[in-house]
Each structure stands twice: as structure tokens, then as C-alpha cells.
mmCIF file of C-alpha atoms in Angstrom:
data_model
loop_
_atom_site.group_PDB
_atom_site.id
_atom_site.type_symbol
_atom_site.label_atom_id
_atom_site.label_comp_id
_atom_site.label_asym_id
_atom_site.label_seq_id
_atom_site.Cartn_x
_atom_site.Cartn_y
_atom_site.Cartn_z
ATOM 1 C CA UNK R 1022 -22.645 -20.756 5.964
ATOM 2 C CA UNK R 1023 -20.861 -23.772 7.457
ATOM 3 C CA UNK R 1024 -18.815 -24.110 4.264
ATOM 4 C CA UNK R 1025 -17.781 -20.474 4.477
ATOM 5 C CA UNK R 1026 -16.843 -20.715 8.169
ATOM 6 C CA UNK R 1027 -14.662 -23.755 7.462
ATOM 7 C CA UNK R 1028 -13.114 -22.400 4.274
ATOM 8 C CA UNK R 1029 -12.156 -19.168 6.015
ATOM 9 C CA UNK R 1030 -10.942 -20.893 9.174
ATOM 10 C CA UNK R 1031 -12.907 -18.383 11.237
ATOM 11 C CA UNK R 1032 -12.211 -20.009 14.627
ATOM 12 C CA UNK R 1033 -8.468 -20.254 13.997
ATOM 13 C CA UNK R 1034 -8.439 -16.731 12.574
ATOM 14 C CA UNK R 1035 -10.192 -15.375 15.654
ATOM 15 C CA UNK R 1036 -7.862 -17.244 17.995
ATOM 16 C CA UNK R 1037 -4.683 -16.122 16.246
ATOM 17 C CA UNK R 1038 -5.962 -12.558 16.052
ATOM 18 C CA UNK R 1039 -6.602 -12.531 19.796
ATOM 19 C CA UNK R 1040 -3.175 -14.033 20.544
ATOM 20 C CA UNK R 1041 -1.457 -11.552 18.244
ATOM 21 C CA UNK R 1042 -3.322 -8.656 19.854
ATOM 22 C CA UNK R 1043 -2.383 -9.817 23.351
ATOM 23 C CA UNK R 1044 1.231 -10.229 22.217
ATOM 24 C CA UNK R 1045 1.066 -6.686 20.867
ATOM 25 C CA UNK R 1046 -0.181 -5.424 24.220
ATOM 26 C CA UNK R 1047 2.625 -7.257 26.030
ATOM 27 C CA UNK R 1048 5.534 -6.713 23.635
ATOM 28 C CA UNK R 1049 4.374 -3.989 21.225
ATOM 29 C CA UNK R 1050 6.679 -1.406 22.773
ATOM 30 C CA UNK R 1051 9.767 -3.364 21.704
ATOM 31 C CA UNK R 1052 11.878 -1.302 19.299
ATOM 32 C CA UNK R 1053 12.897 -3.015 16.052
ATOM 33 C CA UNK R 1054 16.074 -1.671 14.421
ATOM 34 C CA UNK R 1055 15.243 -1.077 10.765
ATOM 35 C CA UNK R 1056 17.083 1.124 8.261
ATOM 36 C CA UNK R 1057 15.562 4.326 6.954
ATOM 37 C CA UNK R 1058 15.977 5.745 3.443
ATOM 38 C CA UNK R 1059 15.509 9.304 4.639
ATOM 39 C CA UNK R 1060 18.242 9.120 7.246
ATOM 40 C CA UNK R 1061 15.730 10.139 9.885
ATOM 41 C CA UNK R 1062 16.016 8.222 13.093
ATOM 42 C CA UNK R 1063 12.914 7.048 14.786
ATOM 43 C CA UNK R 1064 11.443 4.200 16.697
ATOM 44 C CA UNK R 1065 9.744 1.421 14.788
ATOM 45 C CA UNK R 1066 7.863 -0.654 17.299
ATOM 46 C CA UNK R 1067 6.819 -4.263 17.193
ATOM 47 C CA UNK R 1068 3.289 -2.827 17.435
ATOM 48 C CA UNK R 1069 3.718 -1.846 13.782
ATOM 49 C CA UNK R 1070 4.619 -5.355 12.655
ATOM 50 C CA UNK R 1071 2.476 -7.744 14.720
ATOM 51 C CA UNK R 1072 -0.837 -6.567 13.189
ATOM 52 C CA UNK R 1073 0.285 -8.054 9.868
ATOM 53 C CA UNK R 1074 -0.711 -11.485 11.215
ATOM 54 C CA UNK R 1075 -4.529 -10.960 11.287
ATOM 55 C CA UNK R 1076 -4.469 -9.344 7.839
ATOM 56 C CA UNK R 1077 -2.330 -12.118 6.354
ATOM 57 C CA UNK R 1078 -4.511 -14.824 7.907
ATOM 58 C CA UNK R 1079 -7.663 -13.143 6.613
ATOM 59 C CA UNK R 1080 -6.130 -13.025 3.144
ATOM 60 C CA UNK R 1081 -5.130 -16.675 3.432
ATOM 61 C CA UNK R 1082 -8.734 -17.564 4.278
ATOM 62 C CA UNK R 1083 -10.098 -15.699 1.278
ATOM 63 C CA UNK R 1084 -7.781 -17.677 -0.976
ATOM 64 C CA UNK R 1085 -8.695 -21.177 0.187
ATOM 65 C CA UNK R 1086 -11.449 -21.717 -2.354
ATOM 66 C CA UNK R 1087 -11.042 -21.235 -6.082
ATOM 67 C CA UNK R 1088 -11.820 -17.720 -7.319
ATOM 68 C CA UNK R 1089 -14.023 -19.000 -10.141
ATOM 69 C CA UNK R 1090 -16.061 -21.083 -7.729
ATOM 70 C CA UNK R 1091 -16.635 -18.133 -5.437
ATOM 71 C CA UNK R 1092 -17.357 -15.757 -8.306
ATOM 72 C CA UNK R 1093 -20.252 -17.964 -9.368
ATOM 73 C CA UNK R 1094 -21.462 -18.809 -5.853
ATOM 74 C CA UNK R 1095 -25.033 -18.034 -4.888
ATOM 75 C CA UNK R 1096 -23.927 -16.960 -1.420
ATOM 76 C CA UNK R 1097 -22.679 -13.373 -0.909
ATOM 77 C CA UNK R 1098 -19.104 -14.439 -0.169
ATOM 78 C CA UNK R 1099 -17.570 -10.976 -0.678
ATOM 79 C CA UNK R 1100 -19.998 -9.478 1.808
ATOM 80 C CA UNK R 1101 -19.204 -12.147 4.380
ATOM 81 C CA UNK R 1102 -15.457 -11.718 3.867
ATOM 82 C CA UNK R 1103 -15.763 -7.967 4.288
ATOM 83 C CA UNK R 1104 -17.917 -8.410 7.385
ATOM 84 C CA UNK R 1105 -15.334 -10.805 8.809
ATOM 85 C CA UNK R 1106 -12.493 -8.323 8.283
ATOM 86 C CA UNK R 1107 -14.437 -5.484 9.880
ATOM 87 C CA UNK R 1108 -15.507 -7.739 12.772
ATOM 88 C CA UNK R 1109 -11.851 -8.662 13.355
ATOM 89 C CA UNK R 1110 -10.937 -4.981 13.346
ATOM 90 C CA UNK R 1111 -13.727 -4.165 15.814
ATOM 91 C CA UNK R 1112 -12.713 -7.020 18.123
ATOM 92 C CA UNK R 1113 -9.059 -5.961 18.112
ATOM 93 C CA UNK R 1114 -10.060 -2.379 18.720
ATOM 94 C CA UNK R 1115 -12.209 -3.413 21.702
ATOM 95 C CA UNK R 1116 -9.370 -5.474 23.210
ATOM 96 C CA UNK R 1117 -6.801 -2.732 22.689
ATOM 97 C CA UNK R 1118 -9.058 -0.021 24.097
ATOM 98 C CA UNK R 1119 -9.608 -2.226 27.146
ATOM 99 C CA UNK R 1120 -5.848 -2.753 27.383
ATOM 100 C CA UNK R 1121 -5.294 0.988 27.197
ATOM 101 C CA UNK R 1122 -7.866 1.546 29.931
ATOM 102 C CA UNK R 1123 -6.120 -1.058 32.113
ATOM 103 C CA UNK R 1124 -2.766 0.696 31.723
ATOM 104 C CA UNK R 1125 -1.103 -0.670 28.583
ATOM 105 C CA UNK R 1126 -0.597 2.910 27.395
ATOM 106 C CA UNK R 1127 -0.178 4.183 23.867
ATOM 107 C CA UNK R 1128 1.193 0.858 22.651
ATOM 108 C CA UNK R 1129 -2.268 -0.679 23.000
ATOM 109 C CA UNK R 1130 -3.788 2.100 20.901
ATOM 110 C CA UNK R 1131 -1.041 1.685 18.294
ATOM 111 C CA UNK R 1132 -1.743 -2.060 18.007
ATOM 112 C CA UNK R 1133 -5.456 -1.386 17.483
ATOM 113 C CA UNK R 1134 -4.898 1.400 14.971
ATOM 114 C CA UNK R 1135 -2.287 -0.552 13.025
ATOM 115 C CA UNK R 1136 -4.547 -3.604 12.828
ATOM 116 C CA UNK R 1137 -7.267 -1.399 11.339
ATOM 117 C CA UNK R 1138 -4.825 0.016 8.786
ATOM 118 C CA UNK R 1139 -3.466 -3.368 7.704
ATOM 119 C CA UNK R 1140 -6.900 -5.005 7.466
ATOM 120 C CA UNK R 1141 -8.057 -2.014 5.402
ATOM 121 C CA UNK R 1142 -5.051 -2.447 3.131
ATOM 122 C CA UNK R 1143 -5.864 -6.153 2.756
ATOM 123 C CA UNK R 1144 -9.491 -5.318 1.898
ATOM 124 C CA UNK R 1145 -8.341 -2.930 -0.826
ATOM 125 C CA UNK R 1146 -5.565 -5.062 -2.303
ATOM 126 C CA UNK R 1147 -7.307 -8.459 -2.357
ATOM 127 C CA UNK R 1148 -9.829 -7.572 -5.101
ATOM 128 C CA UNK R 1149 -7.102 -5.841 -7.104
ATOM 129 C CA UNK R 1150 -4.276 -8.366 -6.844
ATOM 130 C CA UNK R 1151 -5.567 -11.624 -5.408
ATOM 131 C CA UNK R 1152 -4.880 -13.044 -1.975
ATOM 132 C CA UNK R 1153 -1.195 -14.016 -2.357
ATOM 133 C CA UNK R 1154 0.161 -10.774 -3.872
ATOM 134 C CA UNK R 1155 -2.066 -8.798 -1.486
ATOM 135 C CA UNK R 1156 -0.572 -10.675 1.474
ATOM 136 C CA UNK R 1157 2.960 -9.849 0.295
ATOM 137 C CA UNK R 1158 2.097 -6.184 -0.249
ATOM 138 C CA UNK R 1159 0.367 -5.941 3.124
ATOM 139 C CA UNK R 1160 3.340 -7.546 4.878
ATOM 140 C CA UNK R 1161 5.719 -5.164 3.087
ATOM 141 C CA UNK R 1162 3.799 -2.035 4.107
ATOM 142 C CA UNK R 1163 5.228 -1.837 7.681
ATOM 143 C CA UNK R 1164 8.727 -2.159 6.248
ATOM 144 C CA UNK R 1165 7.991 0.610 3.754
ATOM 145 C CA UNK R 1166 6.735 2.795 6.597
ATOM 146 C CA UNK R 1167 9.900 2.123 8.587
ATOM 147 C CA UNK R 1168 12.188 2.758 5.614
ATOM 148 C CA UNK R 1169 10.553 5.822 4.061
ATOM 149 C CA UNK R 1170 7.794 7.012 6.380
ATOM 150 C CA UNK R 1171 9.751 9.496 8.463
ATOM 151 C CA UNK R 1172 10.557 12.980 7.290
ATOM 152 C CA UNK R 1173 14.145 14.152 7.294
ATOM 153 C CA UNK R 1174 15.594 15.901 10.339
ATOM 154 C CA UNK R 1175 12.917 14.558 12.670
ATOM 155 C CA UNK R 1176 10.115 16.642 11.152
ATOM 156 C CA UNK R 1177 7.482 13.987 11.868
ATOM 157 C CA UNK R 1178 6.041 11.256 9.694
ATOM 158 C CA UNK R 1179 4.595 11.182 6.217
ATOM 159 C CA UNK R 1180 0.771 11.269 6.138
ATOM 160 C CA UNK R 1181 0.556 7.858 4.421
ATOM 161 C CA UNK R 1182 2.727 6.152 7.077
ATOM 162 C CA UNK R 1183 -0.124 5.554 9.512
ATOM 163 C CA UNK R 1184 1.804 2.876 11.407
ATOM 164 C CA UNK R 1185 4.419 5.309 12.739
ATOM 165 C CA UNK R 1186 2.652 8.013 14.794
ATOM 166 C CA UNK R 1187 2.344 7.476 18.547
ATOM 167 C CA UNK R 1188 -0.673 5.471 19.657
ATOM 168 C CA UNK R 1189 -2.271 8.582 21.160
ATOM 169 C CA UNK R 1190 -2.304 10.390 17.796
ATOM 170 C CA UNK R 1191 -5.937 11.349 17.203
ATOM 171 C CA UNK R 1192 -5.430 12.253 13.498
ATOM 172 C CA UNK R 1193 -3.779 8.882 12.786
ATOM 173 C CA UNK R 1194 -6.560 7.039 14.623
ATOM 174 C CA UNK R 1195 -9.261 8.965 12.756
ATOM 175 C CA UNK R 1196 -7.469 8.292 9.459
ATOM 176 C CA UNK R 1197 -7.323 4.556 10.221
ATOM 177 C CA UNK R 1198 -11.080 4.465 10.908
ATOM 178 C CA UNK R 1199 -11.778 6.385 7.703
ATOM 179 C CA UNK R 1200 -9.465 4.074 5.745
ATOM 180 C CA UNK R 1201 -11.181 0.955 7.084
ATOM 181 C CA UNK R 1202 -14.612 2.355 6.234
ATOM 182 C CA UNK R 1203 -13.516 3.278 2.705
ATOM 183 C CA UNK R 1204 -11.830 -0.112 2.260
ATOM 184 C CA UNK R 1205 -14.960 -1.985 3.338
ATOM 185 C CA UNK R 1206 -17.087 0.022 0.895
ATOM 186 C CA UNK R 1207 -14.554 -0.596 -1.842
ATOM 187 C CA UNK R 1208 -14.445 -4.335 -1.147
ATOM 188 C CA UNK R 1209 -18.237 -4.545 -1.238
ATOM 189 C CA UNK R 1210 -18.660 -2.659 -4.500
ATOM 190 C CA UNK R 1211 -15.579 -3.413 -6.586
ATOM 191 C CA UNK R 1212 -15.609 -6.427 -8.880
ATOM 192 C CA UNK R 1213 -12.306 -8.260 -8.337
ATOM 193 C CA UNK R 1214 -9.901 -7.935 -11.264
ATOM 194 C CA UNK R 1215 -8.234 -11.294 -10.711
ATOM 195 C CA UNK R 1216 -11.577 -13.133 -10.877
ATOM 196 C CA UNK R 1217 -12.802 -11.756 -14.191
#
């Protein structure tokens, strides 16, 4: 267990996740000017980009040890990694819900929801691609949402662009919870392709 905690950098990961979440609560409402392929104008908030940090750091931790070593390990490393990602998501959600209660508004809810979405994406992509390509794909997802996630003529957002709806969007929040649950189940049951 000590080896796993050190190899994953759990203390640093927890600290950076908390700092990123607090930064999201403070500055998440900042609008980032990004181009859109659809021509639709819309606000892309920093709350959609900051949650990349916990997901990227989690992916970095999963890649610190050699994949062959972990594939043959006696310890249930995949289960611990999945538990760590879901614990991070739960902690961020608790902090953002508290922030919302204390008056941070919809931005706090958006930071929490977006962290869930990006950690879920990392959980899905890591067994398929490996930690480095998964980190790149996860980091690119907010940019893809900003560029192609809005429907033309202001008709809302695409269903897959979960980072764009307002923080108070109940369907987007429910979808992020469902995505995280499905991603955790996938990560626990799927045999990683890059480790075969």
C-alpha cells in the first residue's frame, strides 16, 4: 500500500486537486475566448478548463510504474486507481457543493460537474490508450467542447458537450454522475489494451 501511495503521489494529487478546485471556485467564471467551428457564440468558462488538472495528474500517477510490472502485481492496482479517481471526484464534488451553498453560484457546480466528467474520461481512456495519450485526449476534450459543442444559432449545446451547460443544469449533472459510474465500472472490468 505504501508503494502504491508513493507511486501515485496521492498527497500531491490531493493537494493539487484541492487547489485547482478552490481556483475554480474563485476564477471559474472567467470567460475564455475560444473559436467555434459552428459559428455559434457562447461562453466558455475557465470552469471548463481547470478540472483538466486533477484528471491529468491522476493519469500521470497511473503511469509512474511500468505497465508490465503492474499487470503482474499481486495487489489490485486497477481497483485502487479507480477508487482514487472516484474519491477525488467525490471530494471535489463535496467542496464545490459547499462552495455553492456558501454563495459561489453555478460556477461552483460547473467545476464539480466538469471534474467528474474529465475524471470519467480519464478512467475510460487510460485502459484503452495508456496514460500519456489519455492525458492528451482528456486535455483536448474541453477544447473540442468549446470548438464544436454548441449548436448553430444559439440552439443550446450538443448532448456530448457536458462541460458547456450552466452549472445549474440538472440533466448535465445527472449525466456526469452516470458517466463517472459507468467509467468506474469500465475501468474495473476492462483489461487494458496497452498492457497486453
